Structures are given as C-alpha cells and as structure tokens.
Amino acid sequence: MTQTLLRGRLLSFVSEPQSLTDSESYRYETDGGLLMDNGVIVESGPYAEVKAKAAADAVEIDHRPHLIMPGFIDMHLHFPQMQVIASYAANLLEWLNTYTFPEECRFVESAHAQRIATHFYDELIRHGTTTAVAYCSVHKTSADAFFAEAMRRNMRMIGGKVMMDRNAPQGLLDTPQMGYDETREIIAEWHGKGRNHVAITPRFAITSTPAQMEATQALAREFPDLHIQTHLSENHDEIKFTCELYPDAIDYTDIYARYGLLGDKTLFGHCIHLSEREADAMSEAGAIAVHCPTSNLFLGSGLFPLKALMRRDKPVRIGVATDIGGGSSYSMLRTMDEAYKIQQLLGERLNPLESYYLMTLGNAQSLSLSDRIGTLDKGTDADVVILNAAATPAMALKMEVVKTLPEELFLLQTMGDDRAIVETYVAGVAAKAVL
Ligand code: GUN
Ligand code: ZN
C-alpha cells in the first residue's frame, strides 16, 4: 500500500498531566512527521527523520501550521438518538418517556437504522471522533446497521444492542432470553469483524428485571473480555425509582455489583450523585465513570465531581463523552468546554492538558485499548485528527495573541467545533474530505 506522510505539529500524551506545566506528560514535535501505512502508524517524530525513512513514493500532505493529534474518542453516546437532540424536557425520565423511547422504536426498521447509521458516522468524522462507544436500540436490526457501517468505514467502534424488558413501550422491550440470545448472535456476527467490538449493554436497572440482569451476568461470565455499558446515578428521581425496584441492594451501584457487572471493563454513564461507598466500590473494581457534560447540563441532571473523583485516596477511573442525544453536540471540543465550566461551578480547575489527555489517551486507557488508539505511537492504528485553532475569524483574531501550546488548546476547546477539524484520518485514510 502507498504510504502517507503527514507533516505538522504532532501532539500526543504519554501520561495523565499533573499540572499545566507538566511537559513530561506529552510529546510535542513542532515540525513533526507521521508516516502511515496499511492503516497503522509506522513512524512518528521529527519530520526530517521520518521523511528519511519514508518510501520514495510516499504521498506527503503538509498540514502545517495545524496540530496533528490522535483521533478523539467518545466513550458514551446513543446511535438511535440523532433525531432526539434538542428535545424540550424537564428532566431525564420525562425526556426518555416523551421523546427518546418513541424515537428508538423506529429502529426496528432496517432501512431507517441504515440511513441513520450513515449520518452517525458522517457526524463522528466531521467532528474528529475516530472511535466511539455506542448504545444501539433494543432491536438487532439497529446493531446490524451500526456494525455494518463501521466496517464499511473501517472505524474502530464499540457498541451493543440495548437489553431492556420493562418500563418502556412494548415496541422497545425484549425478554431476558431474547436479550441474551440476540446479544450472543451479535457477538458471533460482529465482534472482531473489521475493527468492531461488541459491548454487553443493559440500558439501566430501571428497564431490566432481575431476570434480565441475571441474563446479563451470564453474558458477562461467558465473554469476560467484552466491555459492559450501562447508566448509573444520573438523576435524583431515577436513583429513587431504581432503588425502589431493587430493595435488597444497598444503593444503585450495588445493584450492578450483585449481578457481577461491576468490573474494570464496565463503563457507567454519568455517575453524578455517587455516595462515598459507591465511589469506593467503583474504585476497587476499576470501573469507569463516564462524564457526559453537555447532557448533564441539558437535562439538568447535576454537576459531575470530576476532579473530586480523580483525586480521592481511592480514585475513580474517568471517561468523557457526548451522550448524544441527551448531549447536545457531537464535538469532543464542545464537550470538554462544558466539562471545564462544570468544574468551574464546583470551584475546581480542569486544565486544557487534562482535557486533551482525557479525549485521547485517557479514554483509550479507560477502554483498555491504549495499545491501539489514543496515541501517535509507532504500531498503533492510524486514527488521527488535524486541528486548526484559527478556524473562524473570531478564533483567528484570538490566536494572534496566543503564546503557548496550552493557551492554543484552551482556545480550541473554548471556541472550536467541527469547523476546527481540518481532517480526520481513519486507519490512515482522509475521511472528512470525502463527506
Ligand atoms: N438512562 C437510561 N437511558 C438513557 C439514555 O438514553 N440517555 C440518558 N442520558 N440516560 C439514560
Ligand atoms: Zn446514555
């Protein structure tokens, strides 16, 4: 295959930044080269050195003065909720019952699921996201459309058919047996095909009976390498209703723990209102709390104590995500802007190095996938985003007075969106240009 050589400013993280001046936590190459071949990064470093190792016929693309970073990772969003965005509701449960559940019923139709899947990947690519962890609907058709389109685009995606057997419209319910059987079929058909990963996906405890939670536990035992995704502690009314449904559990987190779902591959969306006991339990299990700031603000769910969870004696592992369609933007830049503001309201600071770490290497580590994504290391997947901090007239004006890399990153996060994404390379191929 012909090699592609990108030239620009390379930025990637090697560890979690401890402060705004922690230059050990990242690699920054002001005149960098990234050589990609057959979907993989084969060289990365100073341009002159990488150029010397490139094949004579390598195609060279000059992205100077832009930043070259690992593609963004979105740890939690809902593929069938593209047309739910901007639904006017007072709170989570009203939003689910009034807009979200009726909309997801439409995904029983393959043609609809396929159409939305096309738009879904277009939006991810437009916004510089190269890997995402998604909920499909309860229907197998939705998972088939989701994975088929990911394969067509050669994207590394994680997703699962939602399992839900109560407290929702009839058209959105499976049964414990059906949820189990269909999840197994989806694993057999899609897991490891192309770059696809299947996740075991009980929606949340409100929509699963104890019998379905047992079926989920059986799947988790049979497929211990798979991710598990669900929702936890998002909204006060949700927490109260959940605990009423499982009166024997100590708290919301304990419900999942009782069914063997609290482990280091489990991604819990939201986790806003955890008790100290729950945070300890999450920490001990190595489970991941996935912060969805635009959603939390939009639905009025609460202020996620990101920094407080990170600096506990027993820290909780963190992911960051858009949560489309409770979330209001596909952009991880917009997402981290809102994450920053939430910490401001809590009297905490989220510095821009931490934000970019979280969207790339941090999320990759939380997925146990940092050997493949979230870095620009040799041998990893060539999923890359090109960022322009002067993408709009207002950004360009501000950029005139920006002096440091953290200042530039902060500008991109505060003012940037899909217009700041110059290009998105998926497995070494420019994918935004062809949209
Ligand atoms: N809890 C259960 N389902 C959902 C969902 O679709 N979105 C959000 N934000 N929370 C949920
Ligand atoms: Zn969600």
mmCIF file of C-alpha atoms and ligand atoms in Angstrom, residues 76-78 81 84 92-93 95-96 100-101 104 135 162 164 202-207 230-232 234 238 252 256 269-270 292 295-296 299 301 323-327, ligand 1:
data_model
loop_
_atom_site.group_PDB
_atom_site.id
_atom_site.type_symbol
_atom_site.label_atom_id
_atom_site.label_comp_id
_atom_site.label_asym_id
_atom_site.label_seq_id
_atom_site.Cartn_x
_atom_site.Cartn_y
_atom_site.Cartn_z
ATOM 1 C CA HIS A 76 -20.789 7.113 25.500
ATOM 2 C CA LEU A 77 -23.467 8.056 23.002
ATOM 3 C CA HIS A 78 -26.690 6.701 21.572
ATOM 4 C CA GLN A 81 -30.888 9.358 19.263
ATOM 5 C CA VAL A 84 -33.732 13.213 19.742
ATOM 6 C CA LEU A 92 -34.246 12.677 32.358
ATOM 7 C CA LEU A 93 -37.313 10.478 32.919
ATOM 8 C CA TRP A 95 -37.165 13.123 28.254
ATOM 9 C CA LEU A 96 -36.849 9.331 27.977
ATOM 10 C CA THR A 100 -36.417 9.019 23.396
ATOM 11 C CA PHE A 101 -38.321 5.767 23.739
ATOM 12 C CA GLU A 104 -35.917 4.378 19.357
ATOM 13 C CA TYR A 135 -25.773 2.165 22.508
ATOM 14 C CA VAL A 162 -29.615 -2.450 24.372
ATOM 15 C CA MET A 164 -34.448 -3.759 28.238
ATOM 16 C CA PRO A 202 -28.213 -3.476 29.744
ATOM 17 C CA ARG A 203 -29.736 0.015 29.386
ATOM 18 C CA PHE A 204 -30.090 0.657 33.144
ATOM 19 C CA ALA A 205 -31.594 -1.074 36.148
ATOM 20 C CA ILE A 206 -34.982 0.643 35.686
ATOM 21 C CA THR A 207 -35.534 -1.071 32.334
ATOM 22 C CA THR A 230 -24.934 0.975 31.338
ATOM 23 C CA HIS A 231 -26.157 4.084 33.179
ATOM 24 C CA LEU A 232 -25.651 4.898 36.843
ATOM 25 C CA GLU A 234 -27.679 10.343 36.686
ATOM 26 C CA GLU A 238 -34.025 7.950 38.588
ATOM 27 C CA TYR A 252 -27.657 1.914 42.939
ATOM 28 C CA TYR A 256 -24.914 -3.842 39.294
ATOM 29 C CA GLY A 269 -22.596 6.667 32.057
ATOM 30 C CA HIS A 270 -22.979 9.734 34.303
ATOM 31 C CA CYS A 292 -21.219 13.478 29.771
ATOM 32 C CA SER A 295 -26.071 16.041 28.557
ATOM 33 C CA ASN A 296 -25.845 16.680 32.296
ATOM 34 C CA LEU A 299 -31.161 17.581 31.155
ATOM 35 C CA SER A 301 -29.030 16.205 35.872
ATOM 36 C CA ASP A 323 -24.059 11.265 25.251
ATOM 37 C CA ILE A 324 -25.898 12.165 22.057
ATOM 38 C CA GLY A 325 -28.942 12.701 22.141
ATOM 39 C CA GLY A 326 -29.195 13.800 25.808
ATOM 40 C CA GLY A 327 -25.971 15.559 24.914
HETATM 41 N N1 GUN B 1 -30.606 6.386 31.135
HETATM 42 C C1 GUN B 1 -31.183 5.329 30.518
HETATM 43 N N2 GUN B 1 -31.254 5.519 29.197
HETATM 44 C C2 GUN B 1 -30.706 6.725 28.958
HETATM 45 C C3 GUN B 1 -30.484 7.479 27.784
HETATM 46 O O1 GUN B 1 -30.822 7.082 26.668
HETATM 47 N N3 GUN B 1 -29.885 8.690 27.946
HETATM 48 C C4 GUN B 1 -29.509 9.154 29.166
HETATM 49 N N4 GUN B 1 -28.909 10.339 29.245
HETATM 50 N N5 GUN B 1 -29.699 8.474 30.279
HETATM 51 C C5 GUN B 1 -30.304 7.262 30.191
#
